[in-house]
Amino acid sequence: MTAPYRFHAAEISYFSAKVRPALRAKGIHYLEVIPDYRGVILPRTGYSFIPIVITPEDETWQDTSTILDRLEAREPTPALYPTTPVQRTIAYLLELYADEFMLLPAMHYRWSFPESIAKARADFAAMSPEPAAATKFATRMQGTLPFLGITPATIPAIEAHLRDLLDAMSAHFAVHPYLLGGRMSLADCALMGPLYAHLYLDAVPGRLLRETAPAVGNWIERMNRPDPDAQAAATWLADDALAPTLEPILRLVGSDAVPLILAGVAAFEEWADGQPADLVEPPRGVGGHTTSLRGIPMDRFTSSYTSWMVQRPLDAYRALDDAGRAAVDRAVAGTGCEALFAFTPRHRVEKRGFTLALAGR
Ligand SMILES: N[C@@H](CCC(=O)N[C@@H](CS)C(=O)NCC(=O)O)C(=O)O
């Protein structure tokens, strides 16, 4: 038997929750271990992010999008990435939404309510041999709320978005077990980050989910315990179709998330325009910008990483032939998601090792 993959991850970690169902659905021989920051993660990546995956050949994978891309290439069955134009592009779009926008309700519901805060702090402390370090980390996470745009003024819009999403997902899961039909995809995996690791496990939103959206709870449990044989035998909807019940979800993405994400990318591009030609590695945060959610102004820090994430659905869309792009255009018509596919970035961001760099420099 070959050595197992080693997955440095945590149950209450957003991005760990995105990768875990993929490892399980593919029936991969892996061990989930408590993150070893000092001994493994920092020396191998230069960063303190989880999750990371160490392969049987001792390669280090960091960043869940990269991890899932590589896992799909090495362990293709059951596939998580559709190969048909509409389903493939929508899977990347929902990954972008889950990773970038859903941080708002996930971080709000974890860090705005005393009951949630107390549980999250205790959960962090339990994960760490150094309770003082866990407390420091929790305080730092709590402190990021205003930088993400989570303030008393914007909270009602963030909460309204989540309620609408839970309603739309409940209606969808009443008909289909997964977002694209009969089996899980990249889109389901990505949405497990906010919906499982934060909203299901945290005290206050955990009650909201269980009381108002049991079908979402059932999807979460299914996602975390997939049967690889059943996944391999199941299919996404035939003929590259999207379920009619997915459309309300795409409308929420298009009306609330796409404008907010594009405002962040526009601010990054403006920053990048003004940088000297020898500036290669953008910092993670490059100042701030103002956007809005449901008509409420929102100030946020400008993240270089958002530009990298936006490229994923855009690259998938641009790789299609004319007929494929036309099919995607028809699928998103009227949802607001058209604005994303119409966007052409001036700056391309790429990964060099584990670090982001401005392409061509
Ligand atoms: N884009 C990265 C994000 C990873 C990430 O932000 N992980 C969180 C835990 S869910 C973390 O380690 N945060 C530490 C920090 O922000 O210092 C990915 O997809 O893996």
GROMACS .gro file of C-alpha atoms and ligand atoms in nm:
model
  381
    1MET     CA    1   0.000   0.000   0.000
    2THR     CA    2   0.136   0.345  -0.085
    3ALA     CA    3   0.178   0.605   0.187
    4PRO     CA    4  -0.136   0.801   0.267
    5TYR     CA    5  -0.193   1.164   0.178
    6ARG     CA    6  -0.166   1.375   0.496
    7PHE     CA    7  -0.432   1.643   0.536
    8HIS     CA    8  -0.344   1.914   0.790
    9ALA     CA    9  -0.688   2.050   0.865
   10ALA     CA   10  -0.942   2.144   1.129
   11GLU     CA   11  -1.312   2.074   1.163
   12ILE     CA   12  -1.406   2.441   1.215
   13SER     CA   13  -1.181   2.563   0.934
   14TYR     CA   14  -1.368   2.704   0.634
   15PHE     CA   15  -1.120   2.590   0.373
   16SER     CA   16  -1.058   2.248   0.530
   17ALA     CA   17  -1.429   2.177   0.490
   18LYS     CA   18  -1.398   2.241   0.114
   19VAL     CA   19  -1.136   1.968   0.059
   20ARG     CA   20  -1.249   1.695   0.301
   21PRO     CA   21  -1.556   1.577   0.102
   22ALA     CA   22  -1.340   1.553  -0.213
   23LEU     CA   23  -1.088   1.326  -0.039
   24ARG     CA   24  -1.370   1.110   0.090
   25ALA     CA   25  -1.575   1.095  -0.231
   26LYS     CA   26  -1.268   0.989  -0.426
   27GLY     CA   27  -1.199   0.716  -0.171
   28ILE     CA   28  -0.845   0.845  -0.120
   29HIS     CA   29  -0.620   0.687   0.140
   30TYR     CA   30  -0.552   0.987   0.364
   31LEU     CA   31  -0.493   1.083   0.723
   32GLU     CA   32  -0.639   1.400   0.870
   33VAL     CA   33  -0.397   1.538   1.127
   34ILE     CA   34  -0.404   1.835   1.362
   35PRO     CA   35  -0.225   2.115   1.177
   36ASP     CA   36   0.146   2.125   1.259
   37TYR     CA   37   0.224   2.489   1.186
   38ARG     CA   38   0.575   2.509   1.324
   39GLY     CA   39   0.703   2.170   1.216
   40VAL     CA   40   0.537   2.131   0.875
   41ILE     CA   41   0.313   2.408   0.740
   42LEU     CA   42   0.533   2.717   0.789
   43PRO     CA   43   0.862   2.556   0.686
   44ARG     CA   44   0.705   2.400   0.375
   45THR     CA   45   0.490   2.690   0.253
   46GLY     CA   46   0.615   3.005   0.425
   47TYR     CA   47   0.256   3.071   0.537
   48SER     CA   48   0.035   2.970   0.829
   49PHE     CA   49  -0.269   2.875   0.624
   50ILE     CA   50  -0.469   2.558   0.653
   51PRO     CA   51  -0.546   2.325   0.502
   52ILE     CA   52  -0.241   2.177   0.334
   53VAL     CA   53  -0.204   1.835   0.175
   54ILE     CA   54   0.120   1.636   0.172
   55THR     CA   55   0.114   1.378  -0.106
   56PRO     CA   56   0.246   1.022  -0.081
   57GLU     CA   57   0.554   1.150  -0.273
   58ASP     CA   58   0.606   1.422  -0.009
   59GLU     CA   59   0.493   1.713  -0.228
   60THR     CA   60   0.318   1.999  -0.049
   61TRP     CA   61  -0.011   2.137  -0.183
   62GLN     CA   62  -0.151   2.459  -0.042
   63ASP     CA   63  -0.460   2.659  -0.137
   64THR     CA   64  -0.781   2.465  -0.170
   65SER     CA   65  -0.835   2.557  -0.536
   66THR     CA   66  -0.492   2.421  -0.624
   67ILE     CA   67  -0.542   2.120  -0.397
   68LEU     CA   68  -0.871   2.028  -0.566
   69ASP     CA   69  -0.729   2.088  -0.917
   70ARG     CA   70  -0.437   1.854  -0.847
   71LEU     CA   71  -0.651   1.596  -0.673
   72GLU     CA   72  -0.883   1.589  -0.972
   73ALA     CA   73  -0.588   1.542  -1.210
   74ARG     CA   74  -0.436   1.258  -1.005
   75GLU     CA   75  -0.751   1.088  -0.881
   76PRO     CA   76  -1.006   1.153  -1.155
   77THR     CA   77  -1.285   0.921  -1.038
   78PRO     CA   78  -1.547   1.016  -0.941
   79ALA     CA   79  -1.496   1.349  -1.118
   80LEU     CA   80  -1.572   1.670  -0.930
   81TYR     CA   81  -1.520   1.901  -1.227
   82PRO     CA   82  -1.782   1.870  -1.503
   83THR     CA   83  -1.644   1.880  -1.856
   84THR     CA   84  -1.955   2.021  -2.023
   85PRO     CA   85  -1.957   2.400  -2.077
   86VAL     CA   86  -2.243   2.520  -1.857
   87GLN     CA   87  -2.198   2.289  -1.560
   88ARG     CA   88  -1.819   2.337  -1.562
   89THR     CA   89  -1.838   2.717  -1.571
   90ILE     CA   90  -2.113   2.730  -1.308
   91ALA     CA   91  -1.909   2.502  -1.079
   92TYR     CA   92  -1.620   2.753  -1.092
   93LEU     CA   93  -1.861   3.045  -1.047
   94LEU     CA   94  -2.008   2.888  -0.733
   95GLU     CA   95  -1.656   2.816  -0.606
   96LEU     CA   96  -1.577   3.187  -0.642
   97TYR     CA   97  -1.899   3.280  -0.462
   98ALA     CA   98  -1.834   3.033  -0.179
   99ASP     CA   99  -1.470   3.132  -0.128
  100GLU     CA  100  -1.501   3.508  -0.163
  101PHE     CA  101  -1.856   3.623  -0.080
  102MET     CA  102  -1.982   3.367   0.168
  103LEU     CA  103  -1.704   3.473   0.406
  104LEU     CA  104  -1.941   3.759   0.496
  105PRO     CA  105  -2.222   3.556   0.659
  106ALA     CA  106  -1.975   3.292   0.782
  107MET     CA  107  -1.753   3.541   0.964
  108HIS     CA  108  -2.047   3.751   1.085
  109TYR     CA  109  -2.235   3.462   1.242
  110ARG     CA  110  -1.916   3.328   1.407
  111TRP     CA  111  -1.781   3.655   1.547
  112SER     CA  112  -2.079   3.891   1.608
  113PHE     CA  113  -2.275   3.694   1.870
  114PRO     CA  114  -2.143   3.630   2.224
  115GLU     CA  115  -2.269   3.270   2.217
  116SER     CA  116  -2.099   3.197   1.884
  117ILE     CA  117  -1.780   3.371   1.994
  118ALA     CA  118  -1.760   3.168   2.316
  119LYS     CA  119  -1.803   2.840   2.129
  120ALA     CA  120  -1.557   2.932   1.852
  121ARG     CA  121  -1.294   3.039   2.105
  122ALA     CA  122  -1.338   2.713   2.296
  123ASP     CA  123  -1.321   2.514   1.970
  124PHE     CA  124  -0.997   2.691   1.872
  125ALA     CA  125  -0.848   2.631   2.218
  126ALA     CA  126  -0.935   2.262   2.201
  127MET     CA  127  -0.752   2.231   1.867
  128SER     CA  128  -0.430   2.380   1.999
  129PRO     CA  129  -0.166   2.258   2.243
  130GLU     CA  130  -0.107   2.628   2.319
  131PRO     CA  131  -0.432   2.785   2.442
  132ALA     CA  132  -0.273   3.132   2.450
  133ALA     CA  133  -0.190   3.107   2.078
  134ALA     CA  134  -0.545   2.992   2.003
  135THR     CA  135  -0.686   3.290   2.194
  136LYS     CA  136  -0.459   3.525   2.002
  137PHE     CA  137  -0.567   3.371   1.670
  138ALA     CA  138  -0.937   3.398   1.764
  139THR     CA  139  -0.893   3.764   1.859
  140ARG     CA  140  -0.722   3.830   1.526
  141MET     CA  141  -1.003   3.658   1.331
  142GLN     CA  142  -1.268   3.853   1.522
  143GLY     CA  143  -1.078   4.172   1.440
  144THR     CA  144  -1.107   4.112   1.064
  145LEU     CA  145  -1.482   4.183   1.056
  146PRO     CA  146  -1.464   4.556   0.973
  147PHE     CA  147  -1.200   4.490   0.704
  148LEU     CA  148  -1.434   4.243   0.536
  149GLY     CA  149  -1.714   4.502   0.548
  150ILE     CA  150  -1.911   4.348   0.835
  151THR     CA  151  -2.046   4.638   1.043
  152PRO     CA  152  -2.373   4.718   1.222
  153ALA     CA  153  -2.487   4.899   0.906
  154THR     CA  154  -2.423   4.608   0.670
  155ILE     CA  155  -2.522   4.317   0.896
  156PRO     CA  156  -2.895   4.327   0.808
  157ALA     CA  157  -2.812   4.284   0.437
  158ILE     CA  158  -2.566   4.002   0.512
  159GLU     CA  159  -2.826   3.821   0.723
  160ALA     CA  160  -3.095   3.872   0.458
  161HIS     CA  161  -2.865   3.722   0.195
  162LEU     CA  162  -2.810   3.411   0.406
  163ARG     CA  163  -3.181   3.366   0.476
  164ASP     CA  164  -3.256   3.394   0.104
  165LEU     CA  165  -2.978   3.149   0.022
  166LEU     CA  166  -3.101   2.894   0.277
  167ASP     CA  167  -3.453   2.919   0.130
  168ALA     CA  168  -3.323   2.874  -0.225
  169MET     CA  169  -3.098   2.583  -0.127
  170SER     CA  170  -3.382   2.416   0.067
  171ALA     CA  171  -3.606   2.432  -0.241
  172HIS     CA  172  -3.324   2.292  -0.457
  173PHE     CA  173  -3.231   2.007  -0.222
  174ALA     CA  174  -3.598   1.906  -0.200
  175VAL     CA  175  -3.556   1.796  -0.564
  176HIS     CA  176  -3.185   1.722  -0.620
  177PRO     CA  177  -2.928   1.577  -0.380
  178TYR     CA  178  -2.643   1.803  -0.504
  179LEU     CA  179  -2.615   2.143  -0.674
  180LEU     CA  180  -2.561   2.006  -1.025
  181GLY     CA  181  -2.783   1.699  -0.989
  182GLY     CA  182  -2.718   1.345  -0.869
  183ARG     CA  183  -2.363   1.375  -0.740
  184MET     CA  184  -2.129   1.625  -0.581
  185SER     CA  185  -1.906   1.868  -0.770
  186LEU     CA  186  -1.652   2.138  -0.700
  187ALA     CA  187  -1.947   2.371  -0.629
  188ASP     CA  188  -2.083   2.158  -0.343
  189CYS     CA  189  -1.733   2.117  -0.199
  190ALA     CA  190  -1.668   2.492  -0.200
  191LEU     CA  191  -1.999   2.573  -0.033
  192MET     CA  192  -1.920   2.332   0.248
  193GLY     CA  193  -1.661   2.587   0.367
  194PRO     CA  194  -1.911   2.846   0.486
  195LEU     CA  195  -2.209   2.619   0.531
  196TYR     CA  196  -2.049   2.336   0.726
  197ALA     CA  197  -1.736   2.467   0.898
  198HIS     CA  198  -1.894   2.791   1.013
  199LEU     CA  199  -2.271   2.810   0.979
  200TYR     CA  200  -2.352   2.449   1.076
  201LEU     CA  201  -2.092   2.415   1.354
  202ASP     CA  202  -2.120   2.760   1.511
  203ALA     CA  203  -2.369   2.816   1.792
  204VAL     CA  204  -2.610   3.081   1.663
  205PRO     CA  205  -2.622   2.999   1.289
  206GLY     CA  206  -2.617   2.626   1.372
  207ARG     CA  207  -2.959   2.672   1.529
  208LEU     CA  208  -3.079   2.883   1.234
  209LEU     CA  209  -2.975   2.611   0.988
  210ARG     CA  210  -3.125   2.326   1.184
  211GLU     CA  211  -3.452   2.509   1.248
  212THR     CA  212  -3.508   2.675   0.911
  213ALA     CA  213  -3.319   2.463   0.658
  214PRO     CA  214  -3.310   2.093   0.751
  215ALA     CA  215  -3.263   1.996   0.385
  216VAL     CA  216  -2.939   2.197   0.387
  217GLY     CA  217  -2.832   2.011   0.702
  218ASN     CA  218  -2.905   1.684   0.528
  219TRP     CA  219  -2.692   1.788   0.226
  220ILE     CA  220  -2.408   1.879   0.464
  221GLU     CA  221  -2.422   1.537   0.629
  222ARG     CA  222  -2.434   1.367   0.285
  223MET     CA  223  -2.140   1.573   0.164
  224ASN     CA  224  -1.931   1.477   0.464
  225ARG     CA  225  -2.004   1.105   0.430
  226PRO     CA  226  -2.007   1.030   0.059
  227ASP     CA  227  -2.002   0.672  -0.065
  228PRO     CA  228  -1.735   0.669  -0.341
  229ASP     CA  229  -1.909   0.387  -0.530
  230ALA     CA  230  -2.246   0.562  -0.522
  231GLN     CA  231  -2.080   0.889  -0.628
  232ALA     CA  232  -1.907   0.719  -0.921
  233ALA     CA  233  -2.238   0.563  -1.032
  234ALA     CA  234  -2.440   0.886  -1.005
  235THR     CA  235  -2.450   1.165  -1.263
  236TRP     CA  236  -2.498   1.537  -1.297
  237LEU     CA  237  -2.809   1.644  -1.487
  238ALA     CA  238  -2.818   1.518  -1.846
  239ASP     CA  239  -2.741   1.740  -2.147
  240ASP     CA  240  -2.541   1.994  -1.945
  241ALA     CA  241  -2.867   2.120  -1.793
  242LEU     CA  242  -2.902   2.324  -1.475
  243ALA     CA  243  -3.196   2.255  -1.246
  244PRO     CA  244  -3.467   2.524  -1.253
  245THR     CA  245  -3.421   2.538  -0.872
  246LEU     CA  246  -3.058   2.648  -0.923
  247GLU     CA  247  -3.169   2.970  -1.091
  248PRO     CA  248  -3.276   3.148  -0.769
  249ILE     CA  249  -2.932   3.064  -0.627
  250LEU     CA  250  -2.763   3.209  -0.936
  251ARG     CA  251  -2.980   3.520  -0.903
  252LEU     CA  252  -2.858   3.569  -0.546
  253VAL     CA  253  -2.499   3.525  -0.667
  254GLY     CA  254  -2.557   3.766  -0.955
  255SER     CA  255  -2.736   4.037  -0.761
  256ASP     CA  256  -2.537   4.039  -0.436
  257ALA     CA  257  -2.202   3.867  -0.483
  258VAL     CA  258  -2.091   3.946  -0.839
  259PRO     CA  259  -2.106   4.329  -0.801
  260LEU     CA  260  -1.923   4.311  -0.469
  261ILE     CA  261  -1.651   4.081  -0.605
  262LEU     CA  262  -1.607   4.288  -0.922
  263ALA     CA  263  -1.576   4.607  -0.716
  264GLY     CA  264  -1.290   4.441  -0.528
  265VAL     CA  265  -1.117   4.339  -0.850
  266ALA     CA  266  -1.164   4.687  -0.999
  267ALA     CA  267  -0.997   4.836  -0.690
  268PHE     CA  268  -0.710   4.587  -0.719
  269GLU     CA  269  -0.664   4.673  -1.086
  270GLU     CA  270  -0.652   5.042  -1.010
  271TRP     CA  271  -0.387   4.975  -0.748
  272ALA     CA  272  -0.189   4.755  -0.988
  273ASP     CA  273  -0.204   5.024  -1.261
  274GLY     CA  274  -0.017   5.257  -1.030
  275GLN     CA  275   0.263   5.016  -0.935
  276PRO     CA  276   0.618   5.029  -1.073
  277ALA     CA  277   0.701   4.765  -1.337
  278ASP     CA  278   0.939   4.588  -1.101
  279LEU     CA  279   0.667   4.527  -0.840
  280VAL     CA  280   0.614   4.152  -0.881
  281GLU     CA  281   0.440   4.023  -0.568
  282PRO     CA  282   0.130   4.216  -0.461
  283PRO     CA  283   0.064   4.216  -0.087
  284ARG     CA  284  -0.247   4.024   0.023
  285GLY     CA  285  -0.425   4.349   0.106
  286VAL     CA  286  -0.374   4.657  -0.113
  287GLY     CA  287  -0.575   4.927   0.062
  288GLY     CA  288  -0.950   4.964   0.070
  289HIS     CA  289  -1.249   5.039  -0.148
  290THR     CA  290  -1.619   5.111  -0.113
  291THR     CA  291  -1.883   4.885  -0.259
  292SER     CA  292  -2.239   4.806  -0.153
  293LEU     CA  293  -2.467   4.519  -0.059
  294ARG     CA  294  -2.840   4.552  -0.120
  295GLY     CA  295  -2.800   4.929  -0.143
  296ILE     CA  296  -2.601   4.960   0.180
  297PRO     CA  297  -2.253   5.111   0.133
  298MET     CA  298  -1.975   4.878   0.244
  299ASP     CA  299  -1.605   4.957   0.298
  300ARG     CA  300  -1.374   4.660   0.249
  301PHE     CA  301  -1.005   4.590   0.225
  302THR     CA  302  -0.891   4.515  -0.129
  303SER     CA  303  -0.758   4.162  -0.164
  304SER     CA  304  -0.516   4.063  -0.439
  305TYR     CA  305  -0.628   3.703  -0.400
  306THR     CA  306  -0.981   3.789  -0.521
  307SER     CA  307  -0.835   3.863  -0.865
  308TRP     CA  308  -0.680   3.517  -0.877
  309MET     CA  309  -1.011   3.354  -0.783
  310VAL     CA  310  -1.205   3.555  -1.043
  311GLN     CA  311  -0.976   3.424  -1.314
  312ARG     CA  312  -1.095   3.066  -1.252
  313PRO     CA  313  -1.454   3.099  -1.383
  314LEU     CA  314  -1.334   3.350  -1.643
  315ASP     CA  315  -1.066   3.113  -1.773
  316ALA     CA  316  -1.318   2.828  -1.785
  317TYR     CA  317  -1.557   3.048  -1.984
  318ARG     CA  318  -1.293   3.180  -2.224
  319ALA     CA  319  -1.163   2.829  -2.293
  320LEU     CA  320  -1.500   2.736  -2.445
  321ASP     CA  321  -1.585   2.753  -2.813
  322ASP     CA  322  -1.851   2.999  -2.936
  323ALA     CA  323  -2.133   2.748  -2.886
  324GLY     CA  324  -2.017   2.671  -2.531
  325ARG     CA  325  -1.996   3.039  -2.437
  326ALA     CA  326  -2.339   3.099  -2.588
  327ALA     CA  327  -2.480   2.815  -2.376
  328VAL     CA  328  -2.330   2.969  -2.061
  329ASP     CA  329  -2.467   3.312  -2.162
  330ARG     CA  330  -2.816   3.160  -2.195
  331ALA     CA  331  -2.784   2.980  -1.861
  332VAL     CA  332  -2.695   3.296  -1.668
  333ALA     CA  333  -2.914   3.542  -1.865
  334GLY     CA  334  -3.109   3.764  -1.628
  335THR     CA  335  -2.927   3.647  -1.312
  336GLY     CA  336  -2.669   3.928  -1.291
  337CYS     CA  337  -2.385   3.675  -1.332
  338GLU     CA  338  -2.345   3.796  -1.693
  339ALA     CA  339  -2.143   4.089  -1.558
  340LEU     CA  340  -1.871   3.853  -1.440
  341PHE     CA  341  -1.829   3.684  -1.778
  342ALA     CA  342  -1.831   4.022  -1.955
  343PHE     CA  343  -1.538   4.139  -1.742
  344THR     CA  344  -1.188   4.147  -1.891
  345PRO     CA  345  -0.911   4.192  -1.632
  346ARG     CA  346  -0.620   4.421  -1.725
  347HIS     CA  347  -0.385   4.242  -1.487
  348ARG     CA  348  -0.331   3.871  -1.456
  349VAL     CA  349  -0.229   3.721  -1.126
  350GLU     CA  350  -0.049   3.388  -1.103
  351LYS     CA  351   0.096   3.157  -0.843
  352ARG     CA  352   0.472   3.129  -0.810
  353GLY     CA  353   0.521   2.857  -0.556
  354PHE     CA  354   0.276   2.950  -0.283
  355THR     CA  355   0.292   3.324  -0.355
  356LEU     CA  356   0.083   3.543  -0.585
  357ALA     CA  357   0.266   3.737  -0.855
  358LEU     CA  358   0.160   3.980  -1.127
  359ALA     CA  359   0.193   3.782  -1.450
  360GLY     CA  360   0.456   3.888  -1.704
  361ARG     CA  361   0.684   4.042  -1.440
  362LIG     N1  362  -0.721   3.063  -0.024
  362LIG     C1  363  -0.678   2.976   0.081
  362LIG     C2  364  -0.732   3.029   0.214
  362LIG     C3  365  -0.690   2.949   0.332
  362LIG     C4  366  -0.732   3.015   0.461
  362LIG     O1  367  -0.760   3.137   0.466
  362LIG     N2  368  -0.739   2.935   0.567
  362LIG     C5  369  -0.774   2.986   0.697
  362LIG     C6  370  -0.844   2.882   0.779
  362LIG     S1  371  -0.997   2.833   0.706
  362LIG     C7  372  -0.645   3.020   0.770
  362LIG     O2  373  -0.557   2.937   0.782
  362LIG     N3  374  -0.631   3.145   0.813
  362LIG     C8  375  -0.514   3.187   0.882
  362LIG     C9  376  -0.489   3.332   0.869
  362LIG     O3  377  -0.569   3.404   0.806
  362LIG     O4  378  -0.386   3.376   0.924
  362LIG    C10  379  -0.729   2.837   0.051
  362LIG     O5  380  -0.822   2.823  -0.029
  362LIG     O6  381  -0.671   2.740   0.102
   0.00000   0.00000   0.00000
